[in-house]
Coordinates of C-alpha atoms in Angstrom, one line a residue:
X1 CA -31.7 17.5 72.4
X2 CA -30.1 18.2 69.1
X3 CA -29.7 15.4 66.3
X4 CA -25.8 15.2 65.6
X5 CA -26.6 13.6 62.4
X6 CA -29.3 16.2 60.9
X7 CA -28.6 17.9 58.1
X8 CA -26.7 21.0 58.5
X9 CA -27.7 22.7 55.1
X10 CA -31.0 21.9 53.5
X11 CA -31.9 23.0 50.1
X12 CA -35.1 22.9 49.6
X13 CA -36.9 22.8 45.8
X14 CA -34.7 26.0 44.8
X15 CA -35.1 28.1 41.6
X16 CA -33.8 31.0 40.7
X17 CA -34.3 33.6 38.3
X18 CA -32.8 36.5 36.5
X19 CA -35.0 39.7 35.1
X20 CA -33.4 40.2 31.5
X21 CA -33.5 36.4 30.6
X22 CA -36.4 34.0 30.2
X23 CA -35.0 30.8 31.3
X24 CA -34.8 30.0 35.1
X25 CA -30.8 30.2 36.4
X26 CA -32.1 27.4 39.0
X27 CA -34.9 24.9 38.3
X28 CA -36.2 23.0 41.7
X29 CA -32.6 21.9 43.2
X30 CA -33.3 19.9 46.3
X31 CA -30.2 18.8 48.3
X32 CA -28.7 18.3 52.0
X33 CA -25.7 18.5 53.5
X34 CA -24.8 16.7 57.1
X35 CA -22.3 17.3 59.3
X36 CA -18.8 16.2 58.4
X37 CA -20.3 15.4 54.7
X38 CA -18.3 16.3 51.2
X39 CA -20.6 16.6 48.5
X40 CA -19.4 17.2 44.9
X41 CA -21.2 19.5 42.2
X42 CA -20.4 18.7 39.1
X43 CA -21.3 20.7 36.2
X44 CA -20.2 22.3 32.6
X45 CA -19.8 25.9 32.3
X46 CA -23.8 27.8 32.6
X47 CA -25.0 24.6 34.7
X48 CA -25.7 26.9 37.5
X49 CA -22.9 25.6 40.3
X50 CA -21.7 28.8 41.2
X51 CA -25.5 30.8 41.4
X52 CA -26.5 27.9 43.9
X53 CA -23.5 29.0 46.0
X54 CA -24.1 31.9 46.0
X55 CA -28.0 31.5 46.3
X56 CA -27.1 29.5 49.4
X57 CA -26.2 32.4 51.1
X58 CA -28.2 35.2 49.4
X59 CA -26.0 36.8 47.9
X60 CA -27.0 36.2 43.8
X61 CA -25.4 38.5 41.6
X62 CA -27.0 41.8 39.6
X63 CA -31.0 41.4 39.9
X64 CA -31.2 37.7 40.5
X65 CA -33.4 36.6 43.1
X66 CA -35.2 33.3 44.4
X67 CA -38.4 32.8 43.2
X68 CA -39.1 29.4 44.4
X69 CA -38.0 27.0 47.5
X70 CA -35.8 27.6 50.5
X71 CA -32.6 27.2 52.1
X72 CA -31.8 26.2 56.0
X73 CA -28.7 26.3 57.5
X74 CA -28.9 24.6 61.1
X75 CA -32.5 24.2 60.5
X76 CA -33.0 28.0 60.3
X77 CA -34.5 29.7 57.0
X78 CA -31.7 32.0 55.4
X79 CA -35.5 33.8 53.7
X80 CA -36.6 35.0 57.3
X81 CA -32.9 36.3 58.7
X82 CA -32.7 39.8 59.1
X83 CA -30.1 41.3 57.2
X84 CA -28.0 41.5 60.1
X85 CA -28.5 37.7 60.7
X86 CA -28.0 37.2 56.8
X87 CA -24.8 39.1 57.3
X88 CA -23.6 36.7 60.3
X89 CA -24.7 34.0 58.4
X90 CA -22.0 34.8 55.4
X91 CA -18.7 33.5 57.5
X92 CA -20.4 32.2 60.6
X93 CA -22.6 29.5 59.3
X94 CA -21.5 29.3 55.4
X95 CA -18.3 30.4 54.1
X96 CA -17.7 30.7 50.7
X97 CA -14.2 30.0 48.8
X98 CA -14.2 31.4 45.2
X99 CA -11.3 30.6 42.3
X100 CA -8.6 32.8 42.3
X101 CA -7.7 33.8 45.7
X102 CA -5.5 36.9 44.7
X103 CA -8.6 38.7 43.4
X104 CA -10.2 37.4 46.4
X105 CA -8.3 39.1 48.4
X106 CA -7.5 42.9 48.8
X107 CA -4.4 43.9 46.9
X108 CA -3.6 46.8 48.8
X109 CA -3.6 45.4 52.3
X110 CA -1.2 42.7 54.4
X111 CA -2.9 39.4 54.3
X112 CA -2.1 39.9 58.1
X113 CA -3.9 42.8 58.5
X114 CA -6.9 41.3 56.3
X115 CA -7.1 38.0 58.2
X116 CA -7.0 40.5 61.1
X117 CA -10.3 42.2 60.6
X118 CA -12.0 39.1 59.7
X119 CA -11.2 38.0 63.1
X120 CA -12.3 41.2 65.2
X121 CA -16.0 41.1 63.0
X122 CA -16.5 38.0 64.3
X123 CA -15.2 37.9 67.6
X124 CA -14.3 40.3 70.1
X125 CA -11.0 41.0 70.4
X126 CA -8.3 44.1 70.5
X127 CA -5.5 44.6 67.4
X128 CA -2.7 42.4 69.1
X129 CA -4.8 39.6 70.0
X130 CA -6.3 39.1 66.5
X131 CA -2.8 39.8 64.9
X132 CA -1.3 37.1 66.7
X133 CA -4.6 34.2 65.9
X134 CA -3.7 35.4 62.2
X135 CA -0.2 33.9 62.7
X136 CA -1.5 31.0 64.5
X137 CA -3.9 30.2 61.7
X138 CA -1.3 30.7 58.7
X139 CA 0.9 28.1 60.9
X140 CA -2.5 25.7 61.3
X141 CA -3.1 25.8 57.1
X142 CA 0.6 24.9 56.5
X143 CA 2.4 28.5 55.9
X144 CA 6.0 29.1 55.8
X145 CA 7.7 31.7 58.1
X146 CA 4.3 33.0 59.4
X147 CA 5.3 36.2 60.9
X148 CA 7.0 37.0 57.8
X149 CA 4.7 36.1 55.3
X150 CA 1.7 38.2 57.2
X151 CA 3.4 41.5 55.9
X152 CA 2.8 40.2 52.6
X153 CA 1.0 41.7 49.8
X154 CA -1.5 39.3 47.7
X155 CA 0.8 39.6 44.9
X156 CA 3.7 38.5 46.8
X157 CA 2.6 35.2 47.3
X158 CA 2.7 32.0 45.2
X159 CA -0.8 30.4 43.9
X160 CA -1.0 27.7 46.4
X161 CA -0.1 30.0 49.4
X162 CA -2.8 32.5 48.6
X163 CA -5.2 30.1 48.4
X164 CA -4.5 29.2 51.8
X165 CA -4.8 32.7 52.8
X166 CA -8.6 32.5 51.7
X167 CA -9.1 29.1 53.5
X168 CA -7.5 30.4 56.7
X169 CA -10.0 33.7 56.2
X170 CA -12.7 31.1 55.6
X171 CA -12.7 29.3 58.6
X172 CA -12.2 32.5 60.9
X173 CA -15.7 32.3 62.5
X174 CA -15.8 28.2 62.4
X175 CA -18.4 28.1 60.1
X176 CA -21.1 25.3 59.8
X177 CA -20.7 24.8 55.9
X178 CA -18.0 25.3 53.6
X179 CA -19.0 26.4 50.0
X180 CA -15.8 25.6 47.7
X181 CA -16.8 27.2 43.8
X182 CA -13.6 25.6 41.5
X183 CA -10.9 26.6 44.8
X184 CA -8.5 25.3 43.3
X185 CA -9.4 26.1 39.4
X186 CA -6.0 26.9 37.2
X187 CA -3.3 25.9 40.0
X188 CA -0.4 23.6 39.7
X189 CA -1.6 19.9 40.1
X190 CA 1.0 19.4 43.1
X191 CA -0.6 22.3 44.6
X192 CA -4.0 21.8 43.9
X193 CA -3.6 18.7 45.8
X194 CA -2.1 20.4 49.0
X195 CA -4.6 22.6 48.8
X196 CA -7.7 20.1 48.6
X197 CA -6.0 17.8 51.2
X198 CA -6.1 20.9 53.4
X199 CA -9.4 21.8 52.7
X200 CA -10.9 18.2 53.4
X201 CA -9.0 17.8 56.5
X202 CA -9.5 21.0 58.3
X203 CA -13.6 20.3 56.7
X204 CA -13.3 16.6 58.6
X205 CA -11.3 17.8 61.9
X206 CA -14.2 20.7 62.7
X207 CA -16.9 18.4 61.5
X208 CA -17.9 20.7 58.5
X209 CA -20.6 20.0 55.7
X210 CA -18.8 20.3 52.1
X211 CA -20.1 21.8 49.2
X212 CA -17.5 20.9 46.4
X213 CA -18.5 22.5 43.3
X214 CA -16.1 21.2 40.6
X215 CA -16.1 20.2 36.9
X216 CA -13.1 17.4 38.0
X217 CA -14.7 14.1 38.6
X218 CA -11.2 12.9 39.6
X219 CA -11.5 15.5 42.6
X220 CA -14.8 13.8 43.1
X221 CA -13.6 11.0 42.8
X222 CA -11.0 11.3 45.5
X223 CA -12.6 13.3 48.1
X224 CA -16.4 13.5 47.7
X225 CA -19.2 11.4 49.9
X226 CA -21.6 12.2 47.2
X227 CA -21.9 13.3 43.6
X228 CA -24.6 16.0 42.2
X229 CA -24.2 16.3 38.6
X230 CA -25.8 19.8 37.3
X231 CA -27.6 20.5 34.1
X232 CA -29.4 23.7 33.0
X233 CA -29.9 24.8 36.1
X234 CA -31.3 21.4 37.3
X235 CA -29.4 18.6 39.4
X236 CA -30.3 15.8 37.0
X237 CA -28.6 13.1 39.4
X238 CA -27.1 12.5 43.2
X239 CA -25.7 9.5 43.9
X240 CA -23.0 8.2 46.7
X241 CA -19.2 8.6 45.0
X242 CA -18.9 4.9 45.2
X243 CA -22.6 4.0 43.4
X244 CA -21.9 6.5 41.0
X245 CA -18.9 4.9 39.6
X246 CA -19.2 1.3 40.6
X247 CA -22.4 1.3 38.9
X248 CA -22.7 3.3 36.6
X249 CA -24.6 6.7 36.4
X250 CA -28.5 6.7 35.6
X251 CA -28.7 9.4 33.5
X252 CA -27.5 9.5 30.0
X253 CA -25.9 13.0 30.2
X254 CA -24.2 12.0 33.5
X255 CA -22.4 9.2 31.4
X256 CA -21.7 11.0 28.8
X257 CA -19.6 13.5 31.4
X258 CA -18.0 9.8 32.9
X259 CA -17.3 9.0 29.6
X260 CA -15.7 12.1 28.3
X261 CA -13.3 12.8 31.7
X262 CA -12.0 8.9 31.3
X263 CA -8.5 8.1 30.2
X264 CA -8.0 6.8 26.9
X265 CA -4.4 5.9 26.2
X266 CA -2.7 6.8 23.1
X267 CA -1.8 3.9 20.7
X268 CA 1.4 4.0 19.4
X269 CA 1.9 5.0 16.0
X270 CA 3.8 2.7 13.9
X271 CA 6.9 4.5 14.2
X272 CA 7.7 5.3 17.4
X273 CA 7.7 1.2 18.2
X274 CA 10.8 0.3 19.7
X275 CA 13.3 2.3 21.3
X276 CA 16.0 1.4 19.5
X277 CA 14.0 1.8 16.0
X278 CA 12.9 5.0 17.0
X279 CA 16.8 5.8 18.2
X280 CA 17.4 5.2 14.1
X281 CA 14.9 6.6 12.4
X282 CA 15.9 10.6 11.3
X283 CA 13.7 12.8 13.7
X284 CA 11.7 15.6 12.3
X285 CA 12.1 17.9 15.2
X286 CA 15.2 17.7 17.1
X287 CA 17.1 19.7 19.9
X288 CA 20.1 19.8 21.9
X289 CA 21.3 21.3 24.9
X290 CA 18.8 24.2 24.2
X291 CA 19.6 27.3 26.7
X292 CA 17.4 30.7 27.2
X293 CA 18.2 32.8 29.9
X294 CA 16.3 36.4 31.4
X295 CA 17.7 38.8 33.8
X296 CA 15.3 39.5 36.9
X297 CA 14.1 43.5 36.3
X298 CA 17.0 44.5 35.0
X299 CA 19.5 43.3 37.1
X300 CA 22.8 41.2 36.9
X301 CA 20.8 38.1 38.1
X302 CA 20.3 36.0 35.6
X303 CA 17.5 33.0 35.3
X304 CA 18.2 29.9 33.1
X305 CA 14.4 30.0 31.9
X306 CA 15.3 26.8 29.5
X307 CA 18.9 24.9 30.8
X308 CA 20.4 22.8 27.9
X309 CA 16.9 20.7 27.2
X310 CA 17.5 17.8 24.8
X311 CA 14.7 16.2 22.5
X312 CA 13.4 14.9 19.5
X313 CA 9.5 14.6 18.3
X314 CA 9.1 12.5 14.7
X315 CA 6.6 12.6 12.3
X316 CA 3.2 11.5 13.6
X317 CA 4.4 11.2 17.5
X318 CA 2.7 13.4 20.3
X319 CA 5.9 14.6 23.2
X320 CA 3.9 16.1 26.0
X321 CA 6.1 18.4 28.0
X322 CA 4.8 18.4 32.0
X323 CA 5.8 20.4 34.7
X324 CA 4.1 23.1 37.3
X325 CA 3.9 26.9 36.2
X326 CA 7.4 28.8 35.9
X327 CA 9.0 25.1 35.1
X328 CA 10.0 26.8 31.4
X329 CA 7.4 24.7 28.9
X330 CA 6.3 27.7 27.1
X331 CA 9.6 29.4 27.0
X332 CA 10.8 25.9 25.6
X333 CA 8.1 26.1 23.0
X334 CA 8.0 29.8 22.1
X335 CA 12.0 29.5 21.2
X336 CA 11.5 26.3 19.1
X337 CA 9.2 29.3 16.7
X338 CA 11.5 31.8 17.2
X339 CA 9.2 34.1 19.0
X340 CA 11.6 34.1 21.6
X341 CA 15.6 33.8 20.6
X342 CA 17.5 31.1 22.3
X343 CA 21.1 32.2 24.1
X344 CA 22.2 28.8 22.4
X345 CA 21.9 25.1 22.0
X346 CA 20.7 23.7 18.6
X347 CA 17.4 23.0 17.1
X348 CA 17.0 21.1 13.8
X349 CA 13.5 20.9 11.9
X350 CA 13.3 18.7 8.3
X351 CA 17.2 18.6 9.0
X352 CA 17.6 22.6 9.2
X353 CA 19.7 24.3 12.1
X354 CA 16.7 27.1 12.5
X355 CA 19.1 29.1 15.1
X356 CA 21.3 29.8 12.5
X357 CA 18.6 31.4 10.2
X358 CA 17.7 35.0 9.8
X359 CA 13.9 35.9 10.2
X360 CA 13.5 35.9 6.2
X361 CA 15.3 32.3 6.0
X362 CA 13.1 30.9 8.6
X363 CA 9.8 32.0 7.1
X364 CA 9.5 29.3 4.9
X365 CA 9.9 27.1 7.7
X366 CA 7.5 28.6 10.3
X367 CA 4.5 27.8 8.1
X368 CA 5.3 24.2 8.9
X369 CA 6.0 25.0 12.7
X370 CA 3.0 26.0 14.2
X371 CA 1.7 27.4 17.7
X372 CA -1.4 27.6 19.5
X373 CA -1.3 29.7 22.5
X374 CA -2.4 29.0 26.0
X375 CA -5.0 31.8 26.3
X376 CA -6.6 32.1 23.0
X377 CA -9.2 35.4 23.8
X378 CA -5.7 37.0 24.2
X379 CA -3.9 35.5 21.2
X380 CA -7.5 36.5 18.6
X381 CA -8.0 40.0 17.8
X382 CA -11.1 41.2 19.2
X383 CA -12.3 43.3 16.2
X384 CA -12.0 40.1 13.5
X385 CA -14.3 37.8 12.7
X386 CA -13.6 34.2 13.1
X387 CA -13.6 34.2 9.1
X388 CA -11.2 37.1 9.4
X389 CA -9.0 35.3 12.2
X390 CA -8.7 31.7 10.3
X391 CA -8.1 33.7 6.6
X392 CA -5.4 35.5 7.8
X393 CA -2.4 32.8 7.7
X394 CA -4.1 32.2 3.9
X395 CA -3.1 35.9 3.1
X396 CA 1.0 35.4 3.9
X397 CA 1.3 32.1 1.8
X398 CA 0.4 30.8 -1.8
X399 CA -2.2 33.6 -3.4
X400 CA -6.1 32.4 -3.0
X401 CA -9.0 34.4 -4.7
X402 CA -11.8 35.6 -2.6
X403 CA -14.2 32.5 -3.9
X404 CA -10.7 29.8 -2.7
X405 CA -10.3 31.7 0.8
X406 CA -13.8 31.3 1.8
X407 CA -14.0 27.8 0.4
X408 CA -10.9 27.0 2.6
X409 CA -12.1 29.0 5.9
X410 CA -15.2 26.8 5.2
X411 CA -13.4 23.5 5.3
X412 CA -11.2 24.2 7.9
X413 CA -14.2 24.8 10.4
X414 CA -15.5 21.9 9.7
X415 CA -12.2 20.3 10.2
X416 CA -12.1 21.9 13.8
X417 CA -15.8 21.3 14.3
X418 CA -16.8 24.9 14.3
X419 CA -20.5 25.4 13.1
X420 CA -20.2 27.5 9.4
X421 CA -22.7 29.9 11.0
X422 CA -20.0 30.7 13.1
X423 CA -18.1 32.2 10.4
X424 CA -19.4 35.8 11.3
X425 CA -19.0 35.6 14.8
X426 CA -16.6 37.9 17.1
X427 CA -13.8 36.0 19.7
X428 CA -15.9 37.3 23.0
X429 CA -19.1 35.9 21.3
X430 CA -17.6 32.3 21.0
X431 CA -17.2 29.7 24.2
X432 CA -13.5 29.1 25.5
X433 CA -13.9 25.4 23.9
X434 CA -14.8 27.4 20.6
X435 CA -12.0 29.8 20.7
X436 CA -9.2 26.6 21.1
X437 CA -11.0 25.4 17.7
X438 CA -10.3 28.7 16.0
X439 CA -6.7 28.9 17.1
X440 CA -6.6 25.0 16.1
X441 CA -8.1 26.0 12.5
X442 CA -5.6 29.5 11.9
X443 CA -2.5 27.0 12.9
X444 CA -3.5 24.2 10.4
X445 CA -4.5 26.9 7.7
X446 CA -1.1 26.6 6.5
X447 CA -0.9 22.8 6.4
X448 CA 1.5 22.5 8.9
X449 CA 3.6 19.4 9.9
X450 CA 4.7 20.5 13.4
X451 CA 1.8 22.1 15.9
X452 CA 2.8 23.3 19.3
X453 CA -0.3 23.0 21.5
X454 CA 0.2 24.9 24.6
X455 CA -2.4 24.2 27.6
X456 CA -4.8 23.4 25.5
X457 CA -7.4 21.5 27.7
X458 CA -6.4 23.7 30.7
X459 CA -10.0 25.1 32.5
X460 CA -12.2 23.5 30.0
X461 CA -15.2 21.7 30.4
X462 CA -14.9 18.0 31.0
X463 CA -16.7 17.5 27.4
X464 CA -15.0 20.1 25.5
X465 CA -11.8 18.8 27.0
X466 CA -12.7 15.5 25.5
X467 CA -13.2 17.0 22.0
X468 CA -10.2 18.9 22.0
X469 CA -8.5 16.0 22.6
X470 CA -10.4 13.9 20.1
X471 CA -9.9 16.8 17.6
X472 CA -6.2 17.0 17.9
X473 CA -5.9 12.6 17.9
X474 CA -7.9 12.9 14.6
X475 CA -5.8 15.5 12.9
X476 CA -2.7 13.4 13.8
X477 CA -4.4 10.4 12.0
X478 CA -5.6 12.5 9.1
X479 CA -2.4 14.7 8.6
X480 CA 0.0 12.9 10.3
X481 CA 0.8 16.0 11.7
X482 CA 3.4 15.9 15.0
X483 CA 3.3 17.9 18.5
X484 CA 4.6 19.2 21.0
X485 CA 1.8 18.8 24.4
X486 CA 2.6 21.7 26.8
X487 CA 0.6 21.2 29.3
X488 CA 0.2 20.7 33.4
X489 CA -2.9 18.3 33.0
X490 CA -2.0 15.2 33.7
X491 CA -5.5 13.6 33.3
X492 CA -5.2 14.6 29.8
X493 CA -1.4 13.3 28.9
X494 CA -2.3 9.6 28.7
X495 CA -5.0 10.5 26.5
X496 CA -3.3 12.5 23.7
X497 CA 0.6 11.8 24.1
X498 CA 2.9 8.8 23.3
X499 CA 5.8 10.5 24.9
X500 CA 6.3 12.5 27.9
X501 CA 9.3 14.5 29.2
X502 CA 9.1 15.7 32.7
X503 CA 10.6 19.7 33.3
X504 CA 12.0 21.0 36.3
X505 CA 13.5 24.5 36.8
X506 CA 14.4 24.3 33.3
X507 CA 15.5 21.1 32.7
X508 CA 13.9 17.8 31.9
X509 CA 14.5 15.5 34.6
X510 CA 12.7 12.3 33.1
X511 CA 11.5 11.3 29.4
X512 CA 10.1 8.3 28.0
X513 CA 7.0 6.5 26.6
X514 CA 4.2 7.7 28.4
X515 CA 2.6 4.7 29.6
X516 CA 5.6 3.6 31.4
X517 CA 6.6 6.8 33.0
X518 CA 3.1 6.9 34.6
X519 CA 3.3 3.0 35.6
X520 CA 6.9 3.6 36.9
X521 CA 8.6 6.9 37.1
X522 CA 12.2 6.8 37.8
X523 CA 13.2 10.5 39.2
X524 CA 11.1 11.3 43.0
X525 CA 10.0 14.5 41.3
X526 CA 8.5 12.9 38.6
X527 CA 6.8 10.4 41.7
X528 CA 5.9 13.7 43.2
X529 CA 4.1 15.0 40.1
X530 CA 2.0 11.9 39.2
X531 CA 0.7 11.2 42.8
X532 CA -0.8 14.5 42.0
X533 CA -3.0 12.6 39.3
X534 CA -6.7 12.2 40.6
X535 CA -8.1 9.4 38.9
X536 CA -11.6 8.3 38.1
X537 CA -12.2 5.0 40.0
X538 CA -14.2 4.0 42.7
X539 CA -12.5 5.5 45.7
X540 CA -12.1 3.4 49.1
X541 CA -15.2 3.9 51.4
X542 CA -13.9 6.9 52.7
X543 CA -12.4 8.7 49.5
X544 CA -8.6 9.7 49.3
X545 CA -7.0 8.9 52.5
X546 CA -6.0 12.9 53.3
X547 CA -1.9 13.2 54.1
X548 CA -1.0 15.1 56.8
X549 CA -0.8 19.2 56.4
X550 CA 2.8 19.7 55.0
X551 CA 4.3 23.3 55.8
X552 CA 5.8 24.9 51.9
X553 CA 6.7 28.0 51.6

C-alpha cells in the first residue's frame, strides 16, 4: 500500500558542476515535493533555479553533470533509469515549462499538429484520435475557437495563448511534477495572472507537485505552500509561505530580497499637493489630444496607435503610464522626443509647442527631454565602451577637453552607481541591472529636466529592481528632474510614481494620484488591471483563492 502523502519528488543533497568553471552550479540542495504541493524558488539571476530544473530531470546543459546527491521521482532514482526510462521520465513523471513559449515551441508546425505528436509518444493512439484530444485540451486550458486556433502558427498567437499551448503540451502524459522556470516571465500582468491561475488549478485538480521557480515573491506570495530562497547555488532558506512572511525570514540575505520587493509609496513632492494647486501651477510638460496613427502592412487600415491622449507632468512629479503590451505607452513616449512624428494633437515643453518645430529648432530642446529605452543591450552599441557610450551625448553639447569628459564620465558613474572599473567595459560584459545604469547615466549626461524611463524595472532582479528604483527617486530629489514611468509593473508604480494614468487601446481611460487610483479605481478596466497586482502579505492558509478558467481568445 502506497502513502498518498509521500513525497513525490525528492531532492536529495544535489550539487552540480560545470568543467570550464571552478565554482560548483549546485552546492548540496536538499528539498521535497508532495503530492498536490506548490513550492516556490526564489532566486536572483546565477542562483542556480533553472540548472536544478533542469538537473531534476537530467537534462543539464553543455558538459554539466551531477557530481553529488540524487533525485527520486515516485521514489525511483532518475541516476539508475535507463535512458529510455530517463526519456519517459521527461513528460510522464516531470514536465518542464520554460519562459517564452513561442521559442518553446516549433515555429514551423500547427500547434495542433505539435500537441498532436506529443499525445501519440505517450499514448497510443492513431492521427484523428490525437487531433481531436488536442482540441479538447486547448478548450480544457481556456482557448478561444479551438478548432480554429489549432491551425495556428506559434507566431500567430498572442503571449498569453501560447503559453497555454506549452501548459496544454505539458500536461499531455499527466505528469507527477510540474517544473515551472519564470512561465510567465515578460507577459502582461492580466495575463500572467490567467496564466498562473491556470497553472495552479489544473496542478491542484490532478493532484500535481509544483516546482515554482520565480524571482516574484508576490507570485509566491499568492500561490506557493512553501518558499526556497536560492543563493550561489545553495538553498539558504525553506520555510511555509505563511512563516516566511508572518515572521520574518531567518536569513539576512532572504530579508534583504523581502525588503527590496516591498512597496514603498512615493511621497508627494511639495508641488503636486492639491488638485486644485496643482490645476494652477504652469506644467512643464504638457499635452493635448495627442493622435499617432500606422497603417497595418501597407494597407488602407489604419491603427490609432495613440487616440487624442491628454496630460501634464510638472517639475519634480513622477506620471507612470500603465497598460498591457500594444496599449500605445511607448508610441506615446517616443512622439513626446520626436523619434516618432505625431499625426496631430499638441505638446508643449518649458511653454514650447515642440510639434511645430523643425529637427534643428527642437535640438536645443531634446537635451532637456530625455529617453531611456526599454531594452538597453539593443539601444548601446556593442563595439563602445561604457566610457564611450556615457561620453557620447558630451560630444553633441557645450565643448569638454579630454581631461573634463573623463572627469564627467567618472562622476556620472558614480551618480548611477556604476563601479569606475567599469569604465572599460563592453554592453555584453555588463549585467542587465548594469546596462539600465548606463542608459540612466548617457540620458542625464546632458543635465536633463525631463527623463522618459521606459520599462525600466521590467525582468530584473528583485534587488536590482529595488536600486533602479532607488536610483531614479534619488535623482528626482537631487535634480528635481521629472518623468514619465512607462511601465506594465504594477508592483513597482507605488514605489516610484506620484501619478498614474491608465492606457487602453490608445487612450487613457483613468488618471489620478496614484495612491488613490490603487485604493479605488473608478473605470472596471482599471479594476481589471490592479486585481492583477500580487502583493507581498501573508496569504490566507491556502494562498490566492484560484478563479475559475476563463475562455480569451
Amino acid at each position: 500500500m502506497t502513502d498518498s502523502n509521500a513525497p513525490i519528488l525528492e531532492v536529495h543533497n544535489l550539487s552540480v558542476g560545470f568543467p570550464q568553471t571552478e565554482s560548483l552550479a549546485l552546492q548540496g540542495v536538499s528539498f521535497n515535493v508532495r503530492p498536490g504541493e506548490i513550492i516556490g524558488i526564489v532566486g536572483e539571476t546565477g542562483a542556480g533555479k533553472s540548472v536544478l530544473a533542469r538537473a531534476i530531470i537530467d537534462m543539464l546543459p553543455g558538459s554539466g553533470r551531477i557530481v553529488e546527491g540524487e533525485v527520486k521521482v515516485a521514489g525511483q532514482s532518475v541516476a539508475g533509469m535507463t535512458v529510455a526510462q530517463k526519456r519517459m521520465l521527461r513528460g510522464a513523471g516531470v514536465a518542464l515549462i520554460g519562459t517564452n513559449a513561442k521559442a518553446l515551441l516549433d515555429p514551423v508546425v500547427r500547434v495542433g499538429e505539435q500537441i498532436s505528436r506529443v499525445l501519440r509518444a505517450h499514448r497510443s493512439m492513431g492521427k484523428a484520435q490525437a487531433w481531436q484530444e488536442s482540441i479538447d485540451l486547448f478548450q480544457q486550458v481556456g482557448i478561444v475557437n479551438p478548432e480554429e486556433r489549432a491551425h495556428a502558427y506559434p507566431h500567430e498567437l498572442s503571449g498569453g495563448m501560447a503559453q497555454r499551448v506549452v501548459i496544454a503540451m505539458a500536461l499531455i502524459a499527466q505528469p507527477k511534477v510540474l517544473l515551472a522556470d519564470d512561465a510567465t516571465l515578460g507577459l502582461d500582468a492580466t495575463i500572467q495572472l490567467q496564466v498562473l491561475d491556470l497553472l495552479v488549478h489544473k496542478a491542484r485538480e490532478l493532484g500535481l507537485g509544483v516546482v515554482l521557480i520565480t524571482h516574484d515573491l508576490g507570485m509566491v506570495a499568492s500561490y506557493c505552500d512553501r518558499v526556497g530562497i536560492m543563493r550561489q547555488g545553495r538553498l539558504i532558506e525553506l520555510a511555509p509561505v505563511r512563516e516566511f512572511l508572518h515572521d520574518g525570514p531567518r536569513e539576512p540575505y532572504s530579508r534583504e530580497l523581502l525588503a527590496a520587493a516591498s512597496v514603498r509609496p512615493t511621497p508627494m513632492v511639495e508641488s503636486a499637493a492639491p488638485d486644485a494647486a496643482r490645476k494652477s501651477a504652469a506644467p512643464l510638460l504638457e499635452v493635448v489630444d495627442l493622435v499617432k496613427t500606422f497603417s497595418v502592412d501597407g494597407s488602407k487600415t489604419v491603427v490609432r496607435a495613440v487616440d487624442g491622449i491628454s496630460l501634464s507632468i510638472r517639475k519634480g512629479e513622477t506620471l507612470a503610464l500603465v497598460g498591457e503590451s500594444g496599449s500605445g505607452k511607448t508610441t506615446m513616449g517616443q512622439c513626446l522626443v520626436k523619434l516618432l512624428e505625431a499625426d496631430s494633437g499638441t505638446i508643449r515643453f518649458a511653454g514650447q509647442d515642440t510639434l511645430t518645430l523643425s529637427n534643428s529648432e527642437f535640438r536645443p530642446l531634446r537635451r532637456r527631454m530625455q529617453m531611456v529605452f526599454q531594452e538597453p543591450y539593443v539601444a548601446l552599441n556593442p563595439r563602445w565602451t561604457v566610457r564611450d557610450l556615457v561620453a557620447e551625448p558630451l560630444k553633441l553639447g557645450d565643448p569638454l577637453t579630454q581631461a573634463d569628459q573623463t572627469t564627467r564620465v567618472a562622476e556620472l558613474l558614480d551618480l548611477v552607481g556604476i563601479a569606475r572599473k567599469r569604465l572599460h567595459a563592453y554592453p555584453h560584459e555588463l549585467t542587465a541591472g548594469e546596462q539600465k545604469r548606463v542608459g540612466i547615466a548617457r540620458a542625464l549626461s546632458v543635465r536633463p529636466d525631463f527623463v522618459i524611463f521606459d520599462e525600466p524595472t521590467t525582468a530584473l532582479d528583485i534587488r536590482v529592481r529595488a536600486q533602479i528604483i532607488d536610483l531614479v527617486r534619488d535623482l528626482q530629489e537631487q535634480m528635481g528632474l521629472s518623468a514619465l514611468f512607462i511601465t506594465h509593473d504594477l508592483n513597482s508604480v507605488r514605489s516610484l510614481a506620484h501619478y498614474v494614468a491608465v492606457m487602453r487601446y490608445g487612450k487613457i481611460v483613468e488618471q489620478g494620484e496614484t495612491e488613490k487610483i490603487f485604493a479605488s479605481p473608478a473605470e472596471a478596466y482599471t479594476k481589471k488591471l490592479l486585481a492583477a497586482e500580487l502583493p507581498i502579505e501573508v496569504p490566507a492558509p491556502r494562498g490566492r483563492e484560484v478563479q475559475p478558467i476563463e475562455v480569451h481568445g
